[in-house]
CSV table of C-alpha atoms and ligand atoms in Angstrom, one decimal:
chain,number,residue,atom,x,y,z
A,58,MET,CA,12.0,5.2,-35.3
A,59,SER,CA,8.3,4.9,-36.5
A,60,ASN,CA,8.0,5.6,-40.1
A,61,LEU,CA,5.1,8.3,-39.3
A,62,LEU,CA,7.7,10.2,-37.3
A,63,LEU,CA,10.4,10.5,-40.2
A,64,ASN,CA,11.0,12.8,-43.2
A,65,GLU,CA,11.7,11.3,-46.6
A,66,GLU,CA,15.5,11.6,-45.9
A,67,GLU,CA,15.1,9.9,-42.6
A,68,LYS,CA,13.2,7.1,-44.1
A,69,MET,CA,16.1,6.5,-46.6
A,70,LEU,CA,18.7,6.4,-43.9
A,71,GLN,CA,16.5,4.1,-41.9
A,72,SER,CA,16.2,1.7,-44.8
A,73,LEU,CA,19.7,1.9,-45.7
A,74,VAL,CA,20.9,0.9,-42.1
A,75,ARG,CA,18.2,-1.5,-41.7
A,76,ASP,CA,19.1,-3.5,-44.9
A,77,PHE,CA,22.9,-3.4,-43.8
A,78,ALA,CA,21.7,-4.6,-40.1
A,79,ASP,CA,19.8,-7.6,-41.8
A,80,ARG,CA,22.2,-8.5,-44.3
A,81,GLU,CA,25.7,-8.3,-42.2
A,82,LEU,CA,25.2,-7.6,-38.6
A,83,ALA,CA,22.3,-9.9,-37.8
A,84,PRO,CA,23.6,-13.0,-39.4
A,85,ARG,CA,27.1,-12.4,-37.9
A,86,ALA,CA,25.7,-11.6,-34.3
A,87,ARG,CA,25.8,-15.0,-32.7
A,88,ALA,CA,29.4,-16.0,-34.1
A,89,VAL,CA,30.6,-12.5,-32.9
A,90,ASP,CA,29.2,-12.9,-29.6
A,91,GLU,CA,30.5,-16.5,-29.0
A,92,SER,CA,34.1,-15.5,-30.1
A,93,GLU,CA,34.0,-12.5,-27.6
A,94,ARG,CA,36.0,-10.6,-30.1
A,95,PHE,CA,35.8,-6.9,-31.8
A,96,SER,CA,34.4,-7.4,-35.3
A,97,TRP,CA,36.4,-5.5,-37.8
A,98,GLU,CA,34.0,-6.7,-40.5
A,99,ASN,CA,31.2,-5.0,-38.6
A,100,TRP,CA,33.2,-1.8,-38.0
A,101,GLN,CA,34.1,-1.7,-41.7
A,102,GLY,CA,30.8,-2.1,-42.7
A,103,MET,CA,29.5,0.9,-40.7
A,104,ALA,CA,32.2,2.9,-42.0
A,105,ARG,CA,31.2,2.2,-45.5
A,106,LEU,CA,27.9,3.3,-45.0
A,107,GLY,CA,28.9,6.5,-43.6
A,108,LEU,CA,27.9,5.8,-40.1
A,109,THR,CA,31.2,6.3,-38.3
A,110,GLY,CA,31.1,10.1,-39.1
A,111,ILE,CA,27.4,10.7,-39.3
A,112,SER,CA,27.1,13.4,-37.0
A,113,LEU,CA,30.8,14.9,-37.5
A,114,ASP,CA,31.1,18.2,-39.5
A,115,SER,CA,31.3,17.9,-43.1
A,116,GLN,CA,34.5,19.8,-43.2
A,117,TYR,CA,36.2,17.1,-41.2
A,118,GLY,CA,34.5,14.2,-43.5
A,119,GLY,CA,31.4,13.7,-41.5
A,120,SER,CA,27.9,14.2,-42.6
A,121,GLY,CA,26.9,16.8,-40.1
A,122,ALA,CA,23.9,15.1,-39.4
A,123,GLY,CA,21.6,15.7,-36.0
A,124,TYR,CA,20.8,13.5,-33.1
A,125,ARG,CA,17.7,12.4,-35.0
A,126,GLN,CA,19.8,10.7,-37.5
A,127,VAL,CA,22.4,9.4,-35.1
A,128,ALA,CA,19.1,7.8,-33.3
A,129,ILE,CA,17.9,6.2,-36.4
A,130,ALA,CA,21.4,4.7,-37.0
A,131,ALA,CA,21.8,3.5,-33.4
A,132,GLU,CA,18.4,1.9,-33.3
A,133,GLU,CA,18.9,0.0,-36.6
A,134,VAL,CA,22.4,-1.1,-35.8
A,135,ALA,CA,21.4,-2.3,-32.3
A,136,ARG,CA,18.5,-4.1,-33.9
A,137,GLY,CA,20.7,-6.0,-36.0
A,138,ASP,CA,23.6,-6.7,-33.3
A,139,ALA,CA,23.5,-4.6,-30.1
A,140,ALA,CA,27.3,-5.2,-29.6
A,141,ALA,CA,28.0,-3.1,-32.8
A,142,SER,CA,25.8,-0.2,-31.7
A,143,VAL,CA,27.9,-0.2,-28.4
A,144,THR,CA,31.1,0.3,-30.3
A,145,LEU,CA,29.6,2.9,-32.8
A,146,ILE,CA,28.0,4.9,-29.8
A,147,ALA,CA,31.2,5.0,-28.0
A,148,HIS,CA,33.3,6.2,-30.8
A,149,LEU,CA,30.7,8.7,-32.1
A,150,SER,CA,28.6,10.0,-29.4
A,151,LEU,CA,31.4,9.8,-26.7
A,152,GLY,CA,34.9,10.0,-28.2
A,153,SER,CA,34.6,12.0,-31.5
A,154,SER,CA,31.7,14.4,-30.3
A,155,THR,CA,34.0,15.4,-27.3
A,156,ILE,CA,36.9,16.2,-29.8
A,157,GLN,CA,34.2,17.9,-32.4
A,158,ARG,CA,32.7,19.9,-29.7
A,159,PHE,CA,35.6,21.0,-27.3
A,160,GLY,CA,38.8,20.5,-29.4
A,161,ASN,CA,40.3,23.7,-31.1
A,162,GLU,CA,40.4,23.9,-35.0
A,163,GLU,CA,43.9,22.3,-35.3
A,164,GLN,CA,42.8,19.2,-32.9
A,165,LYS,CA,39.9,18.9,-35.4
A,166,GLN,CA,41.8,18.9,-38.6
A,167,ARG,CA,44.2,16.6,-37.0
A,168,LEU,CA,42.0,14.0,-35.4
A,169,LEU,CA,38.6,14.0,-36.8
A,170,PRO,CA,38.9,13.1,-40.4
A,171,SER,CA,40.3,9.7,-39.8
A,172,LEU,CA,37.6,9.0,-37.2
A,173,ALA,CA,34.8,10.3,-39.4
A,174,ALA,CA,36.1,7.8,-42.3
A,175,GLY,CA,36.2,5.0,-39.7
A,176,LYS,CA,39.9,4.5,-40.6
A,177,GLY,CA,40.5,5.3,-36.6
A,178,ILE,CA,38.3,4.7,-33.8
A,179,ALA,CA,37.6,6.9,-30.7
A,180,ALA,CA,37.3,5.7,-27.2
A,181,TRP,CA,36.3,7.8,-24.0
A,182,ALA,CA,37.4,7.0,-20.6
A,183,LEU,CA,35.8,8.6,-17.5
A,184,THR,CA,35.3,5.5,-15.4
A,185,GLU,CA,37.7,4.4,-12.9
A,186,PRO,CA,37.8,1.3,-10.4
A,187,GLY,CA,37.0,3.7,-7.6
A,188,SER,CA,34.6,6.0,-9.3
A,189,GLY,CA,31.6,5.2,-11.8
A,190,SER,CA,28.3,7.1,-11.0
A,191,ASP,CA,30.6,9.4,-8.9
A,192,ALA,CA,32.7,10.4,-11.6
A,193,ALA,CA,34.0,13.6,-10.0
A,194,ALA,CA,35.7,11.4,-7.5
A,195,LEU,CA,38.3,10.2,-10.2
A,196,GLN,CA,41.8,9.8,-9.1
A,197,THR,CA,43.9,9.7,-12.2
A,198,THR,CA,46.1,12.7,-12.2
A,199,ALA,CA,47.6,14.9,-14.9
A,200,ALA,CA,51.0,16.7,-14.0
A,201,LYS,CA,52.2,19.5,-15.9
A,202,ARG,CA,55.9,19.7,-16.3
A,203,ASN,CA,57.8,21.1,-19.2
A,204,GLY,CA,55.0,21.8,-21.6
A,205,ARG,CA,53.6,18.0,-21.0
A,206,TYR,CA,50.9,16.6,-18.9
A,207,TYR,CA,52.0,13.2,-17.4
A,208,LEU,CA,49.3,11.0,-16.6
A,209,ASN,CA,49.0,8.4,-13.6
A,210,GLY,CA,46.2,6.2,-12.8
A,211,SER,CA,43.9,3.8,-14.4
A,212,LYS,CA,40.6,3.7,-16.0
A,213,ILE,CA,38.1,0.7,-16.3
A,214,PHE,CA,35.4,-0.6,-18.6
A,215,ILE,CA,36.6,1.5,-21.5
A,216,THR,CA,34.7,0.7,-24.8
A,217,ASN,CA,37.0,0.5,-27.9
A,218,ALA,CA,40.2,1.3,-26.0
A,219,GLU,CA,42.2,-1.9,-27.4
A,220,VAL,CA,41.3,-0.7,-31.2
A,221,ALA,CA,41.3,3.0,-30.6
A,222,GLU,CA,43.4,5.7,-32.3
A,223,SER,CA,42.1,8.4,-30.1
A,224,ILE,CA,41.1,8.1,-26.3
A,225,VAL,CA,39.6,10.8,-24.6
A,226,VAL,CA,40.8,10.8,-20.9
A,227,PHE,CA,39.6,12.8,-18.2
A,228,ALA,CA,42.1,13.3,-15.3
A,229,THR,CA,42.7,15.7,-12.3
A,230,GLN,CA,45.3,18.4,-12.1
A,231,ASP,CA,44.2,19.1,-8.6
A,232,ARG,CA,42.1,16.8,-6.4
A,233,SER,CA,41.5,19.4,-3.8
A,234,GLN,CA,39.6,21.2,-6.3
A,235,GLY,CA,37.0,18.3,-7.0
A,236,TYR,CA,35.3,18.5,-10.2
A,237,ARG,CA,37.1,22.0,-11.0
A,238,GLY,CA,40.4,20.1,-11.2
A,239,ILE,CA,39.4,17.8,-13.9
A,240,SER,CA,40.8,18.4,-17.6
A,241,ALA,CA,40.4,16.3,-20.7
A,242,PHE,CA,43.1,15.2,-22.9
A,243,VAL,CA,43.5,13.1,-26.0
A,244,VAL,CA,45.9,10.1,-25.6
A,245,GLN,CA,46.9,7.8,-28.3
A,246,PRO,CA,48.2,4.3,-28.6
A,247,GLY,CA,51.8,3.9,-28.5
A,248,MET,CA,52.5,6.6,-25.7
A,249,PRO,CA,54.9,5.6,-23.2
A,250,GLY,CA,53.7,4.2,-20.0
A,251,LEU,CA,50.1,3.5,-21.6
A,252,THR,CA,48.8,-0.1,-21.0
A,253,ILE,CA,45.6,-1.1,-22.5
A,254,THR,CA,44.2,-4.7,-21.3
A,255,PRO,CA,41.2,-6.3,-22.9
A,256,MET,CA,38.5,-7.2,-20.1
A,257,HIS,CA,36.6,-10.5,-20.9
A,258,GLY,CA,33.9,-12.3,-19.2
A,259,LYS,CA,31.1,-10.0,-20.0
A,260,LEU,CA,27.5,-11.1,-19.7
A,261,GLY,CA,26.5,-9.7,-22.8
A,262,MET,CA,27.6,-6.9,-25.7
A,263,ARG,CA,30.5,-9.5,-26.0
A,264,GLY,CA,31.2,-8.6,-29.6
A,265,SER,CA,32.4,-4.8,-28.2
A,266,SER,CA,35.7,-4.3,-26.6
A,267,THR,CA,35.9,-3.3,-23.1
A,268,CYS,CA,39.2,-2.6,-21.4
A,269,GLU,CA,41.5,-1.4,-18.5
A,270,VAL,CA,43.6,1.7,-19.5
A,271,ALA,CA,46.5,2.4,-17.2
A,272,PHE,CA,49.0,5.3,-17.2
A,273,GLN,CA,52.5,5.4,-15.7
A,274,ASP,CA,53.9,8.6,-16.3
A,275,THR,CA,52.3,8.6,-19.8
A,276,PRO,CA,53.5,12.1,-21.2
A,277,VAL,CA,50.9,13.9,-23.3
A,278,PRO,CA,51.8,17.0,-25.2
A,279,ALA,CA,50.1,20.1,-24.4
A,280,GLU,CA,48.5,20.4,-28.0
A,281,ASN,CA,46.3,17.2,-26.9
A,282,LEU,CA,44.5,19.2,-24.2
A,283,LEU,CA,40.7,19.5,-25.0
A,284,GLY,CA,39.4,22.8,-24.4
A,285,GLU,CA,40.5,24.7,-21.3
A,286,GLU,CA,42.1,23.2,-17.9
A,287,GLY,CA,39.7,22.5,-15.3
A,288,ARG,CA,36.5,22.4,-17.6
A,289,GLY,CA,36.9,18.6,-18.4
A,290,PHE,CA,34.2,17.3,-16.0
A,291,ARG,CA,31.7,19.9,-17.4
A,292,TYR,CA,32.7,18.6,-20.9
A,293,ALA,CA,32.1,15.0,-19.7
A,294,MET,CA,28.7,15.7,-18.2
A,295,GLU,CA,27.5,17.7,-21.4
A,296,ILE,CA,28.7,14.7,-23.5
A,297,LEU,CA,26.9,12.1,-21.5
A,298,ASP,CA,23.5,14.2,-21.6
A,299,SER,CA,23.5,13.9,-25.4
A,300,SER,CA,25.1,10.6,-25.6
A,301,ARG,CA,21.9,9.1,-23.6
A,302,ILE,CA,19.9,10.0,-26.8
A,303,SER,CA,21.9,7.3,-28.6
A,304,ILE,CA,21.9,4.7,-25.9
A,305,ALA,CA,18.0,5.3,-25.6
A,306,ALA,CA,18.0,4.6,-29.3
A,307,GLN,CA,20.1,1.8,-28.9
A,308,CYS,CA,17.6,0.3,-26.4
A,309,VAL,CA,14.8,0.9,-28.7
A,310,GLY,CA,16.5,-1.3,-31.4
A,311,ILE,CA,17.3,-4.0,-28.8
A,312,GLY,CA,13.3,-4.1,-27.7
A,313,GLN,CA,12.4,-4.1,-31.5
A,314,ALA,CA,14.7,-7.0,-32.2
A,315,ALA,CA,13.3,-8.9,-29.1
A,316,LEU,CA,9.6,-8.0,-30.2
A,317,GLU,CA,10.1,-9.3,-33.7
A,318,ALA,CA,11.7,-12.5,-32.5
A,319,ALA,CA,8.8,-13.0,-30.1
A,320,VAL,CA,6.2,-12.4,-32.7
A,321,ARG,CA,7.7,-14.5,-35.5
A,322,TYR,CA,8.3,-17.5,-32.9
A,323,ALA,CA,4.5,-17.1,-31.5
A,324,GLN,CA,3.0,-17.5,-35.1
A,325,GLN,CA,4.9,-20.6,-35.7
A,326,ARG,CA,4.9,-22.6,-32.3
A,327,GLN,CA,1.9,-24.6,-31.5
A,328,THR,CA,0.4,-25.6,-28.4
A,329,PHE,CA,-3.0,-27.1,-27.5
A,330,GLY,CA,-3.8,-27.2,-31.2
A,331,LYS,CA,-3.2,-23.6,-32.6
A,332,PRO,CA,-0.3,-21.2,-32.6
A,333,ILE,CA,0.5,-19.8,-29.4
A,334,ALA,CA,0.0,-16.1,-30.7
A,335,GLN,CA,-3.7,-17.2,-30.5
A,336,HIS,CA,-3.5,-17.7,-27.0
A,337,GLN,CA,-4.7,-14.2,-25.2
A,338,ALA,CA,-1.6,-14.4,-22.4
A,339,VAL,CA,1.0,-14.8,-25.2
A,340,GLN,CA,-1.0,-11.9,-27.1
A,341,PHE,CA,-0.9,-9.6,-24.1
A,342,MET,CA,2.8,-10.1,-23.8
A,343,LEU,CA,3.4,-9.1,-27.4
A,344,ALA,CA,1.0,-6.4,-27.0
A,345,ASP,CA,3.1,-5.1,-23.8
A,346,MET,CA,6.2,-5.1,-25.6
A,347,ALA,CA,5.0,-3.4,-28.8
A,348,ALA,CA,3.4,-0.8,-26.5
A,349,GLN,CA,6.7,-0.2,-24.6
A,350,VAL,CA,9.0,-0.2,-27.5
A,351,HIS,CA,6.7,2.3,-29.0
A,352,ALA,CA,6.6,4.6,-26.1
A,353,ALA,CA,10.4,4.5,-25.6
A,354,ARG,CA,11.0,5.4,-29.3
A,355,VAL,CA,8.5,8.4,-29.1
A,356,CYS,CA,10.5,9.7,-26.1
A,357,THR,CA,13.9,9.0,-27.9
A,358,THR,CA,12.7,10.9,-30.8
A,359,GLN,CA,11.4,13.8,-28.7
A,360,ALA,CA,14.7,14.1,-26.9
A,361,ALA,CA,16.7,14.2,-30.2
A,362,THR,CA,14.5,16.6,-31.7
A,363,LEU,CA,14.8,19.1,-28.9
A,364,LYS,CA,18.5,18.6,-29.1
A,365,ASP,CA,18.5,19.3,-32.9
A,366,GLN,CA,16.5,22.2,-32.3
A,367,GLY,CA,18.7,23.9,-29.7
A,368,LEU,CA,16.0,23.4,-27.1
A,369,PRO,CA,16.5,22.2,-23.6
A,370,TYR,CA,16.7,18.5,-23.7
A,371,VAL,CA,18.8,17.1,-20.5
A,372,ASN,CA,15.5,16.2,-18.8
A,373,GLU,CA,13.9,14.3,-21.8
A,374,ALA,CA,17.1,12.7,-22.6
A,375,SER,CA,17.4,11.1,-19.0
A,376,ILE,CA,13.7,10.2,-19.2
A,377,ALA,CA,14.2,8.3,-22.6
A,378,LYS,CA,17.4,6.6,-21.4
A,379,LEU,CA,15.5,5.4,-18.2
A,380,ILE,CA,12.4,4.3,-20.0
A,381,ALA,CA,14.0,2.5,-23.1
A,382,SER,CA,16.7,0.7,-21.0
A,383,GLU,CA,14.2,-0.5,-18.4
A,384,MET,CA,12.0,-1.5,-21.3
A,385,CYS,CA,14.6,-3.4,-23.3
A,386,VAL,CA,15.5,-5.6,-20.3
A,387,GLN,CA,11.9,-6.1,-19.9
A,388,ALA,CA,11.0,-6.8,-23.5
A,389,ALA,CA,14.1,-9.0,-23.9
A,390,SER,CA,13.0,-11.0,-20.9
A,391,GLN,CA,9.5,-11.5,-22.2
A,392,ALA,CA,11.0,-12.6,-25.6
A,393,VAL,CA,12.7,-15.4,-23.9
A,394,GLN,CA,9.3,-16.1,-21.9
A,395,VAL,CA,7.3,-16.5,-25.2
A,396,HIS,CA,9.9,-18.8,-26.7
A,397,GLY,CA,9.8,-21.1,-23.5
A,398,GLY,CA,12.5,-23.6,-23.2
A,399,VAL,CA,13.9,-22.9,-26.5
A,400,GLY,CA,14.4,-19.2,-25.5
A,401,TYR,CA,17.0,-20.5,-23.0
A,402,PHE,CA,19.3,-21.7,-25.3
A,403,LYS,CA,21.5,-19.8,-28.0
A,404,GLU,CA,19.9,-21.2,-31.3
A,405,ALA,CA,16.9,-18.9,-30.8
A,406,GLY,CA,18.9,-15.6,-30.7
A,407,VAL,CA,16.6,-14.1,-27.7
A,408,GLU,CA,19.0,-15.5,-25.1
A,409,ARG,CA,21.7,-13.1,-26.6
A,410,ILE,CA,19.4,-10.0,-26.6
A,411,PHE,CA,18.3,-11.1,-23.2
A,412,ARG,CA,22.0,-10.8,-22.1
A,413,ASP,CA,23.0,-7.8,-24.5
A,414,ALA,CA,20.2,-5.8,-22.9
A,415,ARG,CA,21.2,-6.0,-19.3
A,416,VAL,CA,23.9,-3.5,-19.5
A,417,THR,CA,21.9,-0.7,-20.5
A,418,THR,CA,20.5,0.3,-17.1
A,419,ILE,CA,24.0,0.4,-16.0
A,420,TYR,CA,26.3,2.6,-18.5
A,421,GLU,CA,26.2,6.0,-19.4
A,422,GLY,CA,24.5,6.6,-16.0
A,423,THR,CA,22.5,3.7,-14.2
A,424,SER,CA,18.8,4.1,-14.1
A,425,GLU,CA,19.2,5.4,-10.2
A,426,VAL,CA,21.3,8.2,-11.6
A,427,GLN,CA,18.7,9.0,-14.5
A,428,ARG,CA,16.1,9.2,-11.6
A,429,LEU,CA,18.3,11.6,-9.7
A,430,VAL,CA,18.5,13.9,-12.7
A,431,ILE,CA,14.7,13.5,-13.2
A,432,ALA,CA,13.9,14.1,-9.7
A,433,ARG,CA,15.9,17.3,-9.5
A,434,GLN,CA,14.0,18.7,-12.6
A,435,VAL,CA,10.6,17.7,-11.1
A,436,LEU,CA,11.3,19.2,-7.9
A,437,ALA,CA,12.6,22.4,-9.5
A,438,GLN,CA,9.4,22.5,-11.6
A,439,TYR,CA,7.0,22.5,-8.7
A,440,PRO,CA,8.8,24.5,-5.7
A,441,VAL,CA,6.6,24.8,-2.5
B,755,FAD,C1,30.2,-3.0,-21.0
B,755,FAD,C2,30.3,-1.6,-20.3
B,755,FAD,C3,31.0,-0.5,-21.3
B,755,FAD,C4,31.5,0.6,-20.7
B,755,FAD,N1,31.9,1.5,-21.5
B,755,FAD,C5,32.5,2.8,-20.7
B,755,FAD,C6,33.2,3.9,-21.4
B,755,FAD,O1,33.5,3.5,-22.6
B,755,FAD,N2,33.7,4.8,-21.0
B,755,FAD,C7,33.5,5.0,-19.7
B,755,FAD,O2,34.0,6.0,-19.0
B,755,FAD,N3,32.9,4.1,-18.8
B,755,FAD,C8,32.2,3.0,-19.3
B,755,FAD,N4,31.5,2.1,-18.6
B,755,FAD,C9,31.4,2.4,-17.2
B,755,FAD,C10,29.9,2.7,-16.7
B,755,FAD,O3,29.5,3.9,-17.3
B,755,FAD,C11,29.8,2.7,-15.3
B,755,FAD,O4,29.8,1.0,-14.8
B,755,FAD,C12,28.4,3.1,-14.6
B,755,FAD,O5,28.5,4.7,-14.8
B,755,FAD,C13,28.2,2.7,-13.1
B,755,FAD,O6,29.4,3.3,-12.5
B,755,FAD,P1,30.0,1.8,-11.5
B,755,FAD,O7,30.1,0.5,-12.4
B,755,FAD,O8,31.0,2.5,-10.9
B,755,FAD,O9,28.8,1.7,-10.3
B,755,FAD,P2,28.8,2.4,-9.0
B,755,FAD,O10,28.6,3.8,-9.3
B,755,FAD,O11,29.6,1.9,-8.1
B,755,FAD,O12,26.9,2.1,-8.7
B,755,FAD,C14,26.8,0.8,-8.0
B,755,FAD,C15,25.4,0.9,-7.8
B,755,FAD,O13,25.0,1.8,-6.8
B,755,FAD,C16,23.9,2.8,-7.2
B,755,FAD,N5,24.3,4.1,-7.0
B,755,FAD,C17,25.4,4.7,-7.0
B,755,FAD,N6,25.6,6.0,-6.6
B,755,FAD,C18,23.9,6.2,-6.1
B,755,FAD,C19,23.3,7.2,-5.9
B,755,FAD,N7,23.8,8.4,-5.5
B,755,FAD,N8,21.9,7.0,-5.4
B,755,FAD,C20,21.3,5.9,-5.7
B,755,FAD,N9,22.0,5.0,-6.5
B,755,FAD,C21,23.3,5.0,-6.5
B,755,FAD,C22,24.1,2.6,-8.9
B,755,FAD,O14,22.9,3.0,-9.7
B,755,FAD,C23,24.2,1.3,-9.2
B,755,FAD,O15,23.1,0.7,-9.1
B,755,FAD,C24,31.1,0.9,-19.1
B,755,FAD,C25,30.4,-0.1,-18.4
B,755,FAD,C26,30.2,-1.2,-19.0
B,755,FAD,C27,29.8,-2.4,-18.1
């Protein structure tokens, strides 16, 4: 976030996370990407800083911060290493937030302190092989017998599942009821019939863990039902609405990293007797990147502020996610362009940013899905 938009406390948070990202995340980013492994060092560093519980209530060990602060943390972490921010956002804005918002007191006391401290990690499992954008079409079932729910089915692309202590899972109790049949549960590793398989071969965000999660008559105790039966789909949509602000902030961080790398290189690379930063065509690329990063940051900050003030924010969150994700894909591509041939190789670092950026227009609602949300609002605003 631009400093002018921040209060003193927010500036301190920004500088704390930026310093951590510069010192720890960025120097490790290439090695983590190449090894395609979950980085416990990154996780523990984020936990030490209090980021793993930043938006969780203080009575459960969190800091009780709002979405503006979450956005600051997500942007700065992503600027250092985008993959670390995927891990953090899936844990905080998806998994832990669902427990905090819809869990009962007993569940929150049982589950949140460990997640807030970063001793445990949360995951959130909605997507299935046959249902992504059309999440209400999910097929995983939850059959209630003898005071337990027996889960059958499978989830795909689940961030953090392999390392998670708590996985929020959405399953249907009655397919004929459509979205009204879906409930939310907390599943834990070691439960019978639960198989978690890491998925390898991602284009980017390779330092985040992505998994398949399969259930075969997995018994989930009744005390792990979140909220009410049949309301799970509404919970999922509500969580996605707010989590999009974190993803938008992640995209701003990726765009900022791309911009900074391009500016640094443009000042040092010489062609035709001068630094390429003195060629107007290159300056225009830098200017476009800077303008678009700024615009995306303003949109993100506005959505976060509306959410924190309890005002309607869903449309603004979708706009922020759409603009910021499309921006960071473009900015990362321009950063490669500014680097010329060097940018196509790992050494310069922008190749990783380019690959990491690509998924942001896909997860937590594709750009097409964001446009559907925004179009619905626009059409409702101007009825004929
Ligand atoms: C790295 C990674 C991490 C992820 N982490 C998680 C996670 O932690 N938890 C989780 O539950 N999921 C996760 N996902 C899943 C992600 O949210 C989905 O991939 C995403 O929602 C898109 O769903 P899909 O892949 O099934 O694509 P589809 O829904 O099959 O879409 C395919 C294409 O069709 C378009 N399309 C679909 N419907 C429409 C429509 N009505 N109008 C116009 N266009 C349409 C889409 O925009 C897209 O371009 C992750 C995915 C990735 C890649």
